[in-house]
Structure formats: C-alpha cells, structure tokens
Amino acid sequence: MSVEAVTGEAWGDITPDAARRLVIAAVQAFAERGYHATTTRDIAGRAGMSPAALYIHYKTKEELLYQISKVGHLRSLAMLAEARDSEGSAAERLATAVRVFVRWHAEHHTTGRVVQYELGALAEEHHAEIVALRRQSEDAIRSIIKDGVTAGEFDVPEISGTTLAVLSLCIDVARWFNPLGRRTPDEVGALYADLVLRMVRATD
Amino acid sequence: MSVEAVTGEAWGDITPDAARRLVIAAVQAFAERGYHATTTRDIAGRAGMSPAALYIHYKTKEELLYQISKVGHLRSLAMLAEARDSEGSAAERLATAVRVFVRWHAEHHTTGRVVQYELGALAEEHHAEIVALRRQSEDAIRSIIKDGVTAGEFDVPEISGTTLAVLSLCIDVARWFNPLGRRTPDEVGALYADLVLRMVRATD
DNA sequence: CGCGGAGCTGAGCAAGCGCTTAGAGCATCC
DNA sequence: GGATGCTCTAAGCGCTTGCTCAGCTCCGCG
C-alpha cells in the first residue's frame, strides 16, 4: 500500500451508496458540533434521507462513530508503519512519518477531529479496540526515534517523552487547522517535519 | 501577581460556597464526559444539591462553562504575559512560558481539558470573547519568539508557524496527561521547555 | 416575636432525543 | 404474476433533557 493510497480520500469503498453518504454526513456533523451534540436527524438530513433510514445501515449512532474511528485509526497506523518500515536513515523516516501524518490531519481535518477527539464517546469494547490501535501508532514513532538514538543520529532527552510530544504535536493539527488559512497541508507537513527533526537534534 | 499565585488552585475565590462547589463539579463532569454529555442533574448531584439549586447560582448550563472557560483563559494569559514581560534572555523567557504553561495544563488537566476542548459549546458572544483571549495568549508566545529571532538567539523556519506549534504542543498536554502515569507535571514542564528550545534552536 | 429575603427542594413541563414499527415502492426471482 | 427481499418513509413511543415554579426552611433584624 502506497502512501498516496493511504492519504487519498477515504470512505470510497463503503457500499451501498446510502451508507457512504451517512458516514460522510456523520463525519461533518461530528466534527462541527461533536458526537453528543449531533442528532441522528441531523445526520440523516445531511445524507438526504429520513431519520429511520439511518438504522437500516447502522445499528446505532455509536456504530457510525466506531466505523469512522476505526477507519481513521487504521489509516493513521498504516501511514506510520509504512514510514517506519521504509528505506533510509532514521531522520528520513521520522521526517516522512511526520510529514505524511500531519498532512493527512490537515487535509482531512474534519475526519481527524472526530478520530482524535471523539473517541471518549465510544462504547467500552470499541474504545478498547481503538486504544490498542493508538498504542501501535505510538510504537511506530517510538521505534523510529529509538533507531535514531541507537544509530547515534538523534540526541533526545527521553525517548518515551519525546515520542509522546511528537505524536501530540501531529494530532493537534486536526484541532487548529483551517483550510481557509494561510498554510496548505503540504506546508504544515514540511514545517512540522522540520520542527520535529530539531526536537530530536537530527544530524543530517 | 506571581507565577505561583497564578498556578495555584483555582476557584478559591468564588462565593458563595454552593456556587464554588457547582463550578468544581461542572469541571469534573465536563472533563470526564464533555459538555454536551453532561446533564445538569449530574452537576447538581456532584455538588450535593438538587437540580433546581443550580439555577439559583447560574442562569444556564452554558454560563457555567463560560465561567470555567473565562477563568481558565485569563489564568493562561496571565502566565504567558508574565513570562513575556519577565527579565532574562528570550530563551529563558520562552522556557519559563512553556514550563509554567505546561505544568498548569498537567496539574489542572481536568480544567485544562474543559478550557481547551469545550469552547465550541459556548454561546456565540461568549465564544468571541474567549477567542480574543486566546489570540492574546498566542501573541505573547509570538512576541517572545520574535524577540529571540531579532536578538539572534533563535533560528526558526517561520515565526508564526513555530508559535502555533509551540502553543499546540503545550495545550495538548491537557488531553493526554494522566496523573497516574510516570511523569509529574514538573517533569513534563521541564521536558517540554527543553524540546521547545530545540525547536527554535536556542543558542545558550 | 414577626418579618423578609436568601437558599434550597419536589414536582413537573415542554421539547427534543435515540430508536422502532407498519407499511409503501420497487426491483428480482420462481 | 405472485412472492420475496431490500430500501426507504411517516408516525410516533418512551425517555431524558434543560429549566421553572410554588412552597419550605432557616437566619438576621427590628
């Protein structure tokens, strides 16, 4: 799976058409108002159907959130794992990971907002599953940083803390990114890759 | 006003006692479940009174959120402004700003969570007021970074983008910080101050 | 002692919520 | 050409929500 395929528009492979329209509507609504402030009537309305039609495709409103959260987290993990497993120095791989991850959070900041900030609304078992995926993402970043330290490429105060900070920095892009602002997703990705390399004092 | 006074426990000066208990209860509930998922019955219950009693002290549930958000933002702004106006090099002032700001978000991560992540639930006029305060906080950080660049102490790719990243990094601490985790607020503050100085390539 | 106001409660209202049900429309199959 | 199954709607059920209100208690004051 290429980075481009991963960063491409999501939801394309959800069928039938009505189910896909519902997910897209739910992402927009959840991102704008938050999960709890969004009504099933609103989601159905945005998707162009009656409230009852939602329940033919999804058992509950929470299942919609779960679907969105799962797809988003799998996508994030795929991006980070691919960067970790790619060729090149630790600095190159870390820069790629941050650039791609940040670009995705900027480009798909509505999806990102739901994925990163609404997971508290998930049912307990779904929440546990998502948390496991998040831990894997964290491990991917930590692994690259550890490689860099081992190879003498990086100099960090603490591997775990630095990992947390890098991840946090990238994730929070979904919160503040504004598509009408000055910066394009590509520019934010490049800027953040630079800043992160500075944080680990990469020797290029 | 000293940094210690600013970082001290909040809500101490709210009277009467019942009103203070309500704010504290609301902070806990909003932080745990989010504003929209919290009921006025829950808040009143945590404060040890009947649902109706809430409305003697606050006109609406939103006013409670506004109170919390306003106090938190004023406190944040006071911390950052004090660091900006303090004596010392730009590096020292930036490190102080980050250390204090991050420590507060870790120590008061429940309040921080509400302050930073629930402002979308504010009424329009309240929201506008809070956004203005946030802009001032951003300006404080930007001002320190600009000073450092002008003095030749810092080397950053872009002042505005770096400001955004530093602020974002600090704010997001409220989301992930766990008081049962390995790191104390002091440690996170010190780590983050270090990482931020690396981001601006401070020459000490 | 009587009074008044502040703080609070129990009961409950109107509105909106997630979700269900009965049945319509419309293809596809025997 | 009738039966079947899928998608969808109109209507609405049962419940919870934010908030209100009449009335209680308590306490300081004259």
Coordinates of C-alpha atoms in Angstrom, one line a residue, chain B residues 45-173:
Chain B
G45 CA -25.7 15.8 42.2
R46 CA -21.9 16.0 42.4
A47 CA -22.2 19.3 44.2
G48 CA -24.6 17.7 46.7
M49 CA -27.8 19.5 45.8
S50 CA -31.0 19.2 43.8
P51 CA -31.1 20.0 40.1
A52 CA -33.1 23.2 40.7
A53 CA -30.5 24.7 43.1
L54 CA -28.1 25.1 40.2
Y55 CA -30.3 27.8 38.7
I56 CA -30.1 30.0 41.7
H57 CA -26.3 30.5 41.1
Y58 CA -26.1 30.2 37.3
K59 CA -28.7 31.2 34.7
T60 CA -27.9 28.3 32.4
K61 CA -25.6 25.3 32.0
E62 CA -23.7 27.3 29.3
E63 CA -23.0 30.0 31.9
L64 CA -21.1 27.5 34.0
L65 CA -19.0 26.6 31.0
Y66 CA -18.4 30.2 30.3
Q67 CA -17.3 30.9 33.9
I68 CA -14.8 28.0 33.7
S69 CA -13.6 28.9 30.3
K70 CA -13.1 32.6 31.2
V71 CA -11.2 32.0 34.4
G72 CA -9.0 29.4 32.7
H73 CA -8.2 31.6 29.8
L74 CA -7.4 34.6 32.0
R75 CA -5.1 32.4 34.0
S76 CA -3.3 31.1 31.0
L77 CA -2.9 34.6 29.6
A78 CA -1.6 35.9 32.9
M79 CA 1.0 33.1 33.0
L80 CA 2.2 33.7 29.4
A81 CA 2.2 37.5 29.7
E82 CA 4.2 37.3 32.9
A83 CA 6.8 35.2 31.2
R84 CA 6.9 37.5 28.2
D85 CA 7.4 40.6 30.5
S86 CA 10.0 39.0 32.8
E87 CA 13.7 39.6 32.9
G88 CA 16.2 37.5 31.0
S89 CA 17.0 36.3 27.6
A90 CA 14.4 35.2 25.0
A91 CA 15.4 31.6 25.6
E92 CA 14.9 32.0 29.4
R93 CA 11.6 33.6 28.9
L94 CA 10.4 31.1 26.3
A95 CA 11.5 28.2 28.6
T96 CA 9.6 29.8 31.5
A97 CA 6.5 30.3 29.5
V98 CA 6.4 26.7 28.3
R99 CA 7.4 25.3 31.6
V100 CA 4.7 27.1 33.5
F101 CA 2.0 26.7 30.9
V102 CA 2.6 23.0 30.5
R103 CA 2.8 22.4 34.2
W104 CA -0.5 24.1 34.7
H105 CA -2.1 22.0 31.9
A106 CA -0.8 18.9 33.6
E107 CA -1.6 19.8 37.1
H108 CA -5.1 21.1 36.3
H109 CA -5.6 18.8 33.3
T110 CA -9.4 18.4 34.1
T111 CA -9.8 22.2 34.0
G112 CA -7.4 22.4 31.0
R113 CA -9.5 19.8 29.1
V114 CA -12.6 21.9 29.5
V115 CA -10.9 25.2 28.8
Q116 CA -9.1 23.9 25.6
Y117 CA -11.5 21.4 24.1
E118 CA -15.0 22.5 25.0
L119 CA -15.0 26.1 23.9
G120 CA -17.0 25.1 20.8
A121 CA -20.0 24.7 23.1
L122 CA -20.0 28.3 24.2
A123 CA -22.7 30.7 23.0
E124 CA -21.6 32.9 20.2
E125 CA -20.8 36.1 22.1
H126 CA -19.0 34.2 24.9
H127 CA -17.1 32.3 22.2
A128 CA -16.0 35.5 20.6
E129 CA -14.7 36.9 23.9
I130 CA -12.8 33.7 24.6
V131 CA -11.3 33.6 21.1
A132 CA -10.0 37.2 21.7
L133 CA -8.2 36.0 24.9
R134 CA -6.7 33.1 23.0
R135 CA -5.3 35.4 20.4
Q136 CA -3.6 37.4 23.2
S137 CA -2.0 34.2 24.5
E138 CA -0.8 33.4 21.1
D139 CA 0.6 37.0 20.7
A140 CA 2.6 36.5 24.0
I141 CA 4.4 33.5 22.7
R142 CA 4.9 35.0 19.3
S143 CA 6.4 38.1 20.9
I144 CA 9.0 36.1 22.8
I145 CA 9.9 34.1 19.7
K146 CA 10.2 37.3 17.7
D147 CA 12.5 38.8 20.3
G148 CA 14.7 35.8 20.1
V149 CA 14.9 35.9 16.4
T150 CA 15.6 39.6 16.4
A151 CA 18.4 39.2 19.0
G152 CA 19.9 36.4 17.0
E153 CA 19.2 33.9 19.8
F154 CA 16.8 31.8 17.9
D155 CA 16.7 30.4 14.4
V156 CA 13.3 29.3 13.3
P157 CA 11.8 28.3 9.9
E158 CA 8.8 30.6 10.3
I159 CA 7.8 32.7 13.3
S160 CA 4.0 32.3 13.1
G161 CA 4.1 28.6 12.3
T162 CA 6.5 27.9 15.1
T163 CA 4.3 29.9 17.5
L164 CA 1.3 27.8 16.5
A165 CA 3.3 24.6 17.0
V166 CA 4.6 25.6 20.5
L167 CA 1.2 26.6 21.7
S168 CA -0.4 23.5 20.2
L169 CA 2.2 21.3 21.9
C170 CA 1.5 22.9 25.3
I171 CA -2.3 22.8 25.0
D172 CA -2.5 19.2 24.0
V173 CA -0.9 18.2 27.3

